[in-house]
mmCIF file of C-alpha atoms and ligand atoms in Angstrom:
data_model
loop_
_atom_site.group_PDB
_atom_site.id
_atom_site.type_symbol
_atom_site.label_atom_id
_atom_site.label_comp_id
_atom_site.label_asym_id
_atom_site.label_seq_id
_atom_site.Cartn_x
_atom_site.Cartn_y
_atom_site.Cartn_z
ATOM 1 C CA MET A 1 -78.814 -30.671 -51.581
ATOM 2 C CA SER A 2 -75.134 -30.294 -52.339
ATOM 3 C CA GLY A 3 -72.953 -28.443 -49.899
ATOM 4 C CA LYS A 4 -74.373 -29.834 -46.659
ATOM 5 C CA ASN A 5 -75.955 -33.268 -46.879
ATOM 6 C CA VAL A 6 -74.395 -36.690 -46.876
ATOM 7 C CA THR A 7 -73.374 -38.070 -50.254
ATOM 8 C CA GLU A 8 -74.872 -41.538 -50.730
ATOM 9 C CA LEU A 9 -72.695 -44.280 -52.183
ATOM 10 C CA VAL A 10 -75.041 -46.528 -54.167
ATOM 11 C CA LEU A 11 -74.249 -49.794 -55.952
ATOM 12 C CA ALA A 12 -74.755 -49.347 -59.718
ATOM 13 C CA ASP A 13 -77.257 -52.201 -60.103
ATOM 14 C CA ALA A 14 -80.747 -51.852 -61.625
ATOM 15 C CA ALA A 15 -82.240 -50.554 -58.363
ATOM 16 C CA GLY A 16 -79.392 -48.082 -57.879
ATOM 17 C CA ILE A 17 -79.675 -46.802 -61.446
ATOM 18 C CA ALA A 18 -83.456 -46.308 -60.973
ATOM 19 C CA ARG A 19 -82.827 -44.292 -57.797
ATOM 20 C CA ALA A 20 -80.186 -42.219 -59.562
ATOM 21 C CA ALA A 21 -82.642 -41.466 -62.379
ATOM 22 C CA ARG A 22 -85.236 -40.211 -59.853
ATOM 23 C CA CYS A 23 -82.606 -38.088 -58.131
ATOM 24 C CA LEU A 24 -81.560 -36.552 -61.463
ATOM 25 C CA GLU A 25 -85.169 -35.962 -62.475
ATOM 26 C CA SER A 26 -85.707 -33.849 -59.369
ATOM 27 C CA GLY A 27 -82.600 -31.786 -60.142
ATOM 28 C CA GLY A 28 -80.004 -33.726 -58.131
ATOM 29 C CA LEU A 29 -76.317 -34.362 -58.790
ATOM 30 C CA VAL A 30 -75.132 -37.937 -59.322
ATOM 31 C CA ALA A 31 -71.578 -39.134 -60.042
ATOM 32 C CA VAL A 32 -71.733 -41.867 -62.670
ATOM 33 C CA PRO A 33 -69.088 -44.249 -64.005
ATOM 34 C CA THR A 34 -68.268 -43.978 -67.706
ATOM 35 C CA GLU A 35 -65.541 -45.665 -69.740
ATOM 36 C CA THR A 36 -63.406 -42.492 -69.498
ATOM 37 C CA VAL A 37 -63.681 -41.119 -65.937
ATOM 38 C CA TYR A 38 -66.537 -40.720 -63.431
ATOM 39 C CA GLY A 39 -68.865 -37.942 -64.599
ATOM 40 C CA LEU A 40 -70.872 -35.578 -62.399
ATOM 41 C CA ALA A 41 -74.308 -35.703 -63.990
ATOM 42 C CA ALA A 42 -77.274 -33.334 -63.807
ATOM 43 C CA ARG A 43 -80.225 -32.899 -66.146
ATOM 44 C CA ALA A 44 -79.008 -30.678 -68.969
ATOM 45 C CA ASP A 45 -82.414 -29.069 -69.526
ATOM 46 C CA SER A 46 -82.573 -27.497 -66.064
ATOM 47 C CA ALA A 47 -80.744 -24.238 -65.345
ATOM 48 C CA GLU A 48 -80.891 -24.931 -61.577
ATOM 49 C CA ALA A 49 -79.496 -28.455 -61.869
ATOM 50 C CA VAL A 50 -76.695 -27.289 -64.176
ATOM 51 C CA ALA A 51 -75.863 -24.409 -61.832
ATOM 52 C CA ARG A 52 -75.370 -26.979 -59.075
ATOM 53 C CA ILE A 53 -72.679 -28.765 -61.159
ATOM 54 C CA TYR A 54 -70.667 -25.545 -61.451
ATOM 55 C CA ALA A 55 -71.147 -24.837 -57.721
ATOM 56 C CA ALA A 56 -70.232 -28.355 -56.526
ATOM 57 C CA LYS A 57 -67.094 -28.459 -58.704
ATOM 58 C CA GLY A 58 -66.122 -24.836 -58.175
ATOM 59 C CA ARG A 59 -65.910 -24.739 -61.967
ATOM 60 C CA PRO A 60 -65.688 -21.367 -63.719
ATOM 61 C CA ASP A 61 -68.984 -20.723 -65.485
ATOM 62 C CA PHE A 62 -67.282 -19.846 -68.792
ATOM 63 C CA ASN A 63 -66.093 -23.444 -69.157
ATOM 64 C CA PRO A 64 -68.849 -25.361 -70.988
ATOM 65 C CA LEU A 65 -69.984 -28.894 -70.124
ATOM 66 C CA ILE A 66 -70.193 -32.033 -72.237
ATOM 67 C CA VAL A 67 -73.749 -33.262 -72.796
ATOM 68 C CA HIS A 68 -74.227 -37.044 -72.689
ATOM 69 C CA VAL A 69 -76.840 -38.530 -74.972
ATOM 70 C CA ALA A 70 -78.179 -42.036 -75.562
ATOM 71 C CA GLY A 71 -77.274 -41.857 -79.246
ATOM 72 C CA LEU A 72 -77.888 -40.265 -82.628
ATOM 73 C CA ALA A 73 -81.614 -39.566 -82.194
ATOM 74 C CA GLN A 74 -81.139 -37.574 -78.999
ATOM 75 C CA ALA A 75 -78.133 -35.782 -80.514
ATOM 76 C CA ARG A 76 -80.294 -34.624 -83.438
ATOM 77 C CA GLU A 77 -82.814 -33.085 -81.012
ATOM 78 C CA LEU A 78 -80.094 -30.866 -79.561
ATOM 79 C CA ALA A 79 -77.665 -30.055 -82.370
ATOM 80 C CA GLU A 80 -77.013 -29.794 -86.075
ATOM 81 C CA LEU A 81 -74.678 -32.577 -87.209
ATOM 82 C CA PRO A 82 -72.661 -31.180 -90.133
ATOM 83 C CA GLY A 83 -70.365 -33.145 -92.455
ATOM 84 C CA ALA A 84 -69.478 -36.577 -91.105
ATOM 85 C CA ALA A 85 -70.883 -35.832 -87.609
ATOM 86 C CA GLY A 86 -74.150 -37.691 -88.178
ATOM 87 C CA VAL A 87 -72.427 -40.772 -89.606
ATOM 88 C CA ILE A 88 -69.910 -40.814 -86.765
ATOM 89 C CA ALA A 89 -72.668 -40.495 -84.169
ATOM 90 C CA ASP A 90 -74.425 -43.387 -85.874
ATOM 91 C CA ILE A 91 -71.441 -45.712 -86.380
ATOM 92 C CA VAL A 92 -68.681 -44.776 -83.918
ATOM 93 C CA TRP A 93 -70.802 -43.988 -80.831
ATOM 94 C CA PRO A 94 -71.003 -45.134 -78.124
ATOM 95 C CA ALA A 95 -67.342 -44.179 -77.709
ATOM 96 C CA PRO A 96 -64.945 -41.903 -75.813
ATOM 97 C CA LEU A 97 -65.404 -39.310 -78.567
ATOM 98 C CA THR A 98 -67.000 -35.898 -78.003
ATOM 99 C CA MET A 99 -68.142 -33.798 -80.945
ATOM 100 C CA VAL A 100 -68.506 -30.019 -80.641
ATOM 101 C CA VAL A 101 -71.227 -29.139 -83.158
ATOM 102 C CA PRO A 102 -73.639 -26.239 -83.782
ATOM 103 C CA LEU A 103 -76.389 -25.955 -81.186
ATOM 104 C CA LYS A 104 -79.854 -26.373 -82.655
ATOM 105 C CA PRO A 105 -81.916 -23.201 -82.291
ATOM 106 C CA GLY A 106 -84.638 -23.739 -79.694
ATOM 107 C CA SER A 107 -82.895 -26.784 -78.170
ATOM 108 C CA ARG A 108 -84.021 -27.449 -74.621
ATOM 109 C CA LEU A 109 -80.530 -27.273 -73.135
ATOM 110 C CA ALA A 110 -80.002 -24.811 -70.295
ATOM 111 C CA PRO A 111 -77.801 -21.994 -71.703
ATOM 112 C CA ALA A 112 -75.271 -22.506 -68.893
ATOM 113 C CA VAL A 113 -74.429 -25.961 -70.302
ATOM 114 C CA THR A 114 -72.745 -24.394 -73.311
ATOM 115 C CA ALA A 115 -71.610 -21.319 -71.352
ATOM 116 C CA GLY A 116 -73.818 -19.362 -73.736
ATOM 117 C CA LEU A 117 -71.916 -20.555 -76.832
ATOM 118 C CA PRO A 118 -73.679 -21.376 -80.111
ATOM 119 C CA SER A 119 -71.971 -24.801 -80.098
ATOM 120 C CA VAL A 120 -72.553 -27.844 -77.912
ATOM 121 C CA ALA A 121 -70.258 -30.736 -76.961
ATOM 122 C CA LEU A 122 -72.041 -34.100 -77.352
ATOM 123 C CA ARG A 123 -70.988 -37.630 -76.468
ATOM 124 C CA SER A 124 -72.627 -41.023 -76.172
ATOM 125 C CA PRO A 125 -70.639 -42.953 -73.563
ATOM 126 C CA ASP A 126 -69.657 -46.595 -73.999
ATOM 127 C CA HIS A 127 -70.554 -47.760 -70.505
ATOM 128 C CA PRO A 128 -73.509 -49.936 -69.475
ATOM 129 C CA VAL A 129 -74.278 -47.931 -66.309
ATOM 130 C CA MET A 130 -74.298 -44.526 -68.014
ATOM 131 C CA GLN A 131 -76.264 -45.945 -70.962
ATOM 132 C CA ALA A 132 -78.834 -47.522 -68.623
ATOM 133 C CA LEU A 133 -79.145 -44.219 -66.792
ATOM 134 C CA LEU A 134 -79.652 -42.291 -70.040
ATOM 135 C CA ALA A 135 -82.321 -44.830 -71.068
ATOM 136 C CA ALA A 136 -84.098 -44.294 -67.733
ATOM 137 C CA CYS A 137 -84.083 -40.492 -68.120
ATOM 138 C CA ASP A 138 -86.138 -38.599 -70.694
ATOM 139 C CA PHE A 139 -83.645 -35.735 -70.675
ATOM 140 C CA PRO A 140 -79.940 -35.438 -71.665
ATOM 141 C CA LEU A 141 -77.287 -35.346 -68.940
ATOM 142 C CA ALA A 142 -74.634 -32.669 -68.586
ATOM 143 C CA ALA A 143 -71.578 -34.320 -67.051
ATOM 144 C CA PRO A 144 -68.058 -32.976 -66.562
ATOM 145 C CA SER A 145 -65.560 -35.042 -64.567
ATOM 146 C CA ALA A 146 -66.690 -35.736 -60.985
ATOM 147 C CA ASN A 147 -63.957 -33.836 -59.143
ATOM 148 C CA ARG A 148 -63.425 -30.356 -57.740
ATOM 149 C CA SER A 149 -62.277 -28.102 -60.570
ATOM 150 C CA GLY A 150 -58.537 -28.285 -61.197
ATOM 151 C CA PHE A 151 -57.988 -31.549 -59.295
ATOM 152 C CA VAL A 152 -57.091 -34.973 -60.672
ATOM 153 C CA SER A 153 -60.001 -36.676 -62.482
ATOM 154 C CA PRO A 154 -61.662 -39.655 -60.743
ATOM 155 C CA THR A 155 -61.479 -43.207 -62.076
ATOM 156 C CA THR A 156 -63.048 -44.845 -58.988
ATOM 157 C CA ALA A 157 -65.961 -44.020 -56.669
ATOM 158 C CA ALA A 158 -63.433 -43.405 -53.879
ATOM 159 C CA HIS A 159 -61.685 -40.759 -56.031
ATOM 160 C CA VAL A 160 -65.047 -38.994 -56.438
ATOM 161 C CA LEU A 161 -65.645 -38.916 -52.680
ATOM 162 C CA ALA A 162 -62.119 -37.603 -52.120
ATOM 163 C CA THR A 163 -63.124 -34.141 -53.416
ATOM 164 C CA LEU A 164 -66.954 -34.119 -53.663
ATOM 165 C CA ASP A 165 -68.166 -35.898 -50.498
ATOM 166 C CA GLY A 166 -70.966 -33.802 -48.981
ATOM 167 C CA ARG A 167 -71.240 -31.625 -52.121
ATOM 168 C CA ILE A 168 -73.294 -33.983 -54.327
ATOM 169 C CA ASP A 169 -76.307 -36.231 -53.737
ATOM 170 C CA MET A 170 -75.098 -39.635 -54.878
ATOM 171 C CA VAL A 171 -72.251 -41.688 -56.316
ATOM 172 C CA LEU A 172 -73.152 -44.731 -58.415
ATOM 173 C CA ASP A 173 -70.382 -47.200 -57.611
ATOM 174 C CA ASP A 174 -69.401 -49.523 -60.432
ATOM 175 C CA GLY A 175 -67.000 -51.431 -58.177
ATOM 176 C CA ARG A 176 -64.108 -51.218 -60.637
ATOM 177 C CA PRO A 177 -61.936 -48.518 -62.194
ATOM 178 C CA CYS A 178 -62.983 -46.827 -65.445
ATOM 179 C CA SER A 179 -61.564 -48.814 -68.356
ATOM 180 C CA GLU A 180 -60.116 -46.004 -70.536
ATOM 181 C CA GLY A 181 -59.114 -43.785 -67.624
ATOM 182 C CA LEU A 182 -58.651 -40.577 -69.661
ATOM 183 C CA GLU A 183 -61.197 -37.955 -70.713
ATOM 184 C CA SER A 184 -62.736 -38.268 -74.171
ATOM 185 C CA THR A 185 -61.138 -37.079 -77.386
ATOM 186 C CA ILE A 186 -62.841 -33.795 -78.382
ATOM 187 C CA VAL A 187 -63.251 -32.829 -82.043
ATOM 188 C CA ALA A 188 -65.068 -29.745 -83.278
ATOM 189 C CA ILE A 189 -66.968 -30.349 -86.508
ATOM 190 C CA ARG A 190 -67.722 -26.991 -88.090
ATOM 191 C CA PRO A 191 -70.781 -26.072 -90.148
ATOM 192 C CA ASP A 192 -68.718 -26.633 -93.351
ATOM 193 C CA GLY A 193 -67.844 -30.158 -92.160
ATOM 194 C CA SER A 194 -64.181 -29.377 -91.363
ATOM 195 C CA TRP A 195 -62.569 -30.820 -88.226
ATOM 196 C CA GLU A 196 -60.428 -29.435 -85.436
ATOM 197 C CA GLU A 197 -58.947 -31.435 -82.578
ATOM 198 C CA LEU A 198 -59.751 -29.696 -79.283
ATOM 199 C CA ARG A 199 -58.384 -32.366 -76.930
ATOM 200 C CA PRO A 200 -56.476 -35.615 -77.532
ATOM 201 C CA GLY A 201 -57.956 -38.701 -75.900
ATOM 202 C CA PRO A 202 -58.595 -42.426 -76.267
ATOM 203 C CA ILE A 203 -60.038 -42.206 -79.801
ATOM 204 C CA ASP A 204 -57.374 -41.668 -82.451
ATOM 205 C CA LEU A 205 -58.653 -38.804 -84.605
ATOM 206 C CA ASP A 206 -56.169 -39.395 -87.419
ATOM 207 C CA SER A 207 -57.553 -42.797 -88.320
ATOM 208 C CA LEU A 208 -61.125 -41.649 -87.810
ATOM 209 C CA HIS A 209 -60.481 -38.636 -90.001
ATOM 210 C CA GLN A 210 -58.877 -40.676 -92.784
ATOM 211 C CA HIS A 211 -61.946 -42.845 -92.779
ATOM 212 C CA TYR A 212 -64.635 -40.170 -92.789
ATOM 213 C CA TRP A 213 -63.207 -36.947 -94.243
ATOM 214 C CA ASP A 214 -60.403 -36.155 -96.632
ATOM 215 C CA ALA A 215 -59.430 -32.513 -96.074
ATOM 216 C CA PRO A 216 -56.616 -31.777 -93.580
ATOM 217 C CA TYR A 217 -57.580 -30.556 -90.106
ATOM 218 C CA PRO A 218 -55.699 -28.502 -87.542
ATOM 219 C CA ARG A 219 -54.172 -30.153 -84.489
ATOM 220 C CA GLY A 220 -52.036 -28.338 -82.048
ATOM 221 C CA PRO A 221 -51.208 -27.344 -78.524
ATOM 222 C CA VAL A 222 -54.170 -27.470 -76.191
ATOM 223 C CA ASP A 223 -54.999 -25.032 -73.412
ATOM 224 C CA ALA A 224 -54.711 -25.703 -69.700
ATOM 225 C CA GLU A 225 -58.298 -26.898 -69.337
ATOM 226 C CA GLY A 226 -57.557 -29.781 -71.669
ATOM 227 C CA ALA A 227 -58.936 -28.240 -74.805
ATOM 228 C CA LYS A 228 -57.454 -26.062 -77.504
ATOM 229 C CA PRO A 229 -57.991 -22.316 -77.273
ATOM 230 C CA ARG A 230 -61.168 -21.782 -79.222
ATOM 231 C CA ILE A 231 -62.579 -18.966 -81.262
ATOM 232 C CA GLU A 232 -66.024 -19.770 -79.901
ATOM 233 C CA ALA A 233 -65.117 -20.360 -76.253
ATOM 234 C CA PRO A 234 -63.517 -17.873 -73.894
ATOM 235 C CA GLY A 235 -61.364 -18.614 -70.858
ATOM 236 C CA GLN A 236 -58.230 -20.577 -70.076
ATOM 237 C CA MET A 237 -57.177 -22.229 -66.850
ATOM 238 C CA THR A 238 -53.567 -22.107 -65.656
ATOM 239 C CA SER A 239 -53.524 -25.621 -64.224
ATOM 240 C CA HIS A 240 -55.710 -28.711 -64.415
ATOM 241 C CA TYR A 241 -55.717 -32.357 -63.343
ATOM 242 C CA ALA A 242 -53.303 -31.244 -60.625
ATOM 243 C CA PRO A 243 -52.239 -33.464 -57.699
ATOM 244 C CA GLY A 244 -51.279 -30.421 -55.590
ATOM 245 C CA LYS A 245 -47.513 -31.035 -55.551
ATOM 246 C CA PRO A 246 -44.669 -29.967 -57.840
ATOM 247 C CA MET A 247 -44.282 -32.415 -60.704
ATOM 248 C CA ARG A 248 -41.205 -33.193 -62.805
ATOM 249 C CA LEU A 249 -41.841 -34.894 -66.148
ATOM 250 C CA ASN A 250 -39.610 -37.150 -68.302
ATOM 251 C CA ALA A 251 -37.757 -38.229 -65.151
ATOM 252 C CA GLU A 252 -35.262 -41.041 -65.802
ATOM 253 C CA TRP A 253 -34.592 -41.275 -62.042
ATOM 254 C CA ALA A 254 -36.104 -39.876 -58.825
ATOM 255 C CA GLU A 255 -34.679 -37.705 -56.037
ATOM 256 C CA ALA A 256 -35.130 -38.893 -52.428
ATOM 257 C CA ASP A 257 -38.031 -36.481 -51.836
ATOM 258 C CA GLU A 258 -39.891 -37.456 -55.011
ATOM 259 C CA PHE A 259 -42.643 -40.059 -55.447
ATOM 260 C CA TRP A 260 -41.700 -41.626 -58.767
ATOM 261 C CA ILE A 261 -44.395 -42.716 -61.216
ATOM 262 C CA GLY A 262 -42.657 -45.257 -63.437
ATOM 263 C CA PHE A 263 -43.357 -46.575 -66.925
ATOM 264 C CA GLY A 264 -42.014 -49.763 -68.532
ATOM 265 C CA GLY A 265 -38.503 -50.629 -67.302
ATOM 266 C CA LEU A 266 -38.280 -47.479 -65.143
ATOM 267 C CA GLU A 267 -39.975 -49.150 -62.215
ATOM 268 C CA GLY A 268 -40.775 -46.217 -59.918
ATOM 269 C CA ASP A 269 -42.748 -46.234 -56.646
ATOM 270 C CA CYS A 270 -45.723 -47.252 -58.737
ATOM 271 C CA ASN A 271 -45.760 -48.150 -62.417
ATOM 272 C CA LEU A 272 -48.182 -47.039 -65.144
ATOM 273 C CA SER A 273 -47.458 -50.204 -67.131
ATOM 274 C CA ALA A 274 -44.555 -52.542 -66.457
ATOM 275 C CA LYS A 275 -44.951 -54.039 -69.933
ATOM 276 C CA GLY A 276 -44.900 -50.580 -71.515
ATOM 277 C CA SER A 277 -48.526 -50.616 -72.733
ATOM 278 C CA LEU A 278 -49.858 -47.107 -73.394
ATOM 279 C CA TRP A 279 -53.468 -48.289 -72.996
ATOM 280 C CA GLU A 280 -52.707 -49.708 -69.583
ATOM 281 C CA ALA A 281 -50.840 -46.510 -68.706
ATOM 282 C CA ALA A 282 -53.848 -44.387 -69.714
ATOM 283 C CA ALA A 283 -56.179 -46.490 -67.583
ATOM 284 C CA ARG A 284 -53.865 -46.196 -64.559
ATOM 285 C CA LEU A 285 -52.695 -42.583 -64.906
ATOM 286 C CA TYR A 286 -55.183 -40.863 -62.586
ATOM 287 C CA ALA A 287 -54.991 -43.612 -59.937
ATOM 288 C CA ALA A 288 -51.213 -43.090 -59.951
ATOM 289 C CA LEU A 289 -51.632 -39.309 -59.566
ATOM 290 C CA HIS A 290 -54.078 -39.857 -56.677
ATOM 291 C CA GLU A 291 -51.553 -42.212 -55.061
ATOM 292 C CA ALA A 292 -48.743 -39.703 -55.583
ATOM 293 C CA ALA A 293 -50.884 -36.962 -54.022
ATOM 294 C CA ARG A 294 -51.395 -39.115 -50.887
ATOM 295 C CA ALA A 295 -47.746 -40.245 -50.668
ATOM 296 C CA PRO A 296 -45.424 -38.778 -47.996
ATOM 297 C CA GLN A 297 -42.966 -37.385 -50.571
ATOM 298 C CA PRO A 298 -43.514 -33.624 -51.183
ATOM 299 C CA ARG A 299 -42.777 -33.860 -54.910
ATOM 300 C CA ILE A 300 -43.605 -36.103 -57.864
ATOM 301 C CA ALA A 301 -41.454 -37.355 -60.738
ATOM 302 C CA VAL A 302 -42.881 -39.113 -63.774
ATOM 303 C CA ALA A 303 -40.962 -41.382 -66.151
ATOM 304 C CA PRO A 304 -41.040 -40.541 -69.882
ATOM 305 C CA VAL A 305 -44.108 -41.728 -71.813
ATOM 306 C CA PRO A 306 -43.784 -42.046 -75.628
ATOM 307 C CA GLU A 307 -45.632 -39.344 -77.585
ATOM 308 C CA VAL A 308 -47.492 -41.790 -79.865
ATOM 309 C CA GLY A 309 -51.096 -42.957 -80.000
ATOM 310 C CA VAL A 310 -52.856 -42.505 -76.677
ATOM 311 C CA GLY A 311 -49.441 -41.434 -75.316
ATOM 312 C CA ARG A 312 -50.250 -37.983 -76.770
ATOM 313 C CA ALA A 313 -53.287 -37.774 -74.500
ATOM 314 C CA ILE A 314 -51.334 -39.070 -71.487
ATOM 315 C CA ASN A 315 -48.585 -36.470 -71.997
ATOM 316 C CA ASP A 316 -51.204 -33.755 -72.538
ATOM 317 C CA ARG A 317 -52.757 -34.520 -69.120
ATOM 318 C CA LEU A 318 -49.308 -34.812 -67.477
ATOM 319 C CA ARG A 319 -48.230 -31.396 -68.819
ATOM 320 C CA ARG A 320 -51.441 -29.888 -67.447
ATOM 321 C CA ALA A 321 -50.994 -31.611 -64.085
ATOM 322 C CA ALA A 322 -47.461 -30.184 -63.902
ATOM 323 C CA ALA A 323 -48.440 -26.651 -65.007
HETATM 324 P P1 AMP B 1 -64.465 -31.510 -69.422
HETATM 325 O O1 AMP B 1 -63.621 -30.450 -68.780
HETATM 326 O O2 AMP B 1 -63.879 -32.868 -69.463
HETATM 327 O O3 AMP B 1 -65.878 -31.478 -68.930
HETATM 328 O O4 AMP B 1 -64.535 -31.140 -70.971
HETATM 329 C C1 AMP B 1 -65.235 -30.075 -71.374
HETATM 330 C C2 AMP B 1 -64.419 -29.358 -72.386
HETATM 331 O O5 AMP B 1 -65.079 -29.511 -73.644
HETATM 332 C C3 AMP B 1 -64.391 -27.874 -72.123
HETATM 333 O O6 AMP B 1 -63.254 -27.530 -71.361
HETATM 334 C C4 AMP B 1 -64.331 -27.278 -73.494
HETATM 335 O O7 AMP B 1 -63.005 -27.144 -73.876
HETATM 336 C C5 AMP B 1 -64.991 -28.311 -74.377
HETATM 337 N N1 AMP B 1 -66.347 -27.892 -74.692
HETATM 338 C C6 AMP B 1 -67.464 -28.249 -74.042
HETATM 339 N N2 AMP B 1 -68.533 -27.656 -74.570
HETATM 340 C C7 AMP B 1 -68.078 -26.899 -75.582
HETATM 341 C C8 AMP B 1 -68.705 -26.022 -76.508
HETATM 342 N N3 AMP B 1 -70.008 -25.803 -76.484
HETATM 343 N N4 AMP B 1 -67.928 -25.414 -77.423
HETATM 344 C C9 AMP B 1 -66.599 -25.630 -77.438
HETATM 345 N N5 AMP B 1 -65.945 -26.428 -76.595
HETATM 346 C C10 AMP B 1 -66.679 -27.051 -75.663
HETATM 347 MG MG1 MG B 2 -62.476 -32.295 -65.733
#
């Protein structure tokens, strides 16, 4: 049970994945690697299991969870897929793309998963371990990031243990950092088929949108929990992804008491990408924030990151971490 027992660190091989599936089946909590960040999984059809996610993370219960599915067929059991949603689920998934779509009446999801909303956030993750786990389970998995609420998201098993050791049953260790390193792009697809960006991420919505839908869609500032203020979802957090120290963004230099996260030619105490690659910077961002949190300096400075492509998502997370 979370809260008192030892958290087991288990190698994510076939035997480990089978054990994780049994643990989840009996209502346990397992941290699982995905291509974005480590997720904290529980069976999404059990109110008790889902309640344990909120308790272990200290997550406010008005903040709904993303449901991970094997693919289109499982998505159709849980939700309506309006407009291009069905085609995208079929062609683009598995991918770091979450779609918020209308919940199917009578779906077997525990109401707490959607925080009681009539919509559900669905994603099919592009990671062999999470896909193997979903194949071994005959239920969908609710999985927010595997960290205490408000802290920096985990991209390694060690990051998970840093805030959840003793609070969850198991961590499946992939042995390497998550490849994308940033949470999924979230798009709401409304009953009329229109789109709204709720959170920028690794998947570029503009190109996806041009391909699958022709009407314009709103994009804009997102709230502190990493998603845009929503008509259908209450609640906003003041700070998120936070390393627990004051942070100064767009820093072209660092003061003596600052740990400097560099980018490109601005070398820093660590560097998101010496060659200036935004993809590399995204993959390394949370590891850099974890390192900055552990560093002796009481404050953090971060070099400027261009606001293009996945740089939008990086800057979104940095603004939240600094809030
Ligand atoms: P995360 O914090 O990475 O688990 O992402 C979950 C985010 O997805 C939440 O903060 C919401 O903004 C969004 N989300 C999840 N489920 C829903 C839903 N049913 N309706 C609207 N937004 C949702
Ligand atoms: Mg999170």
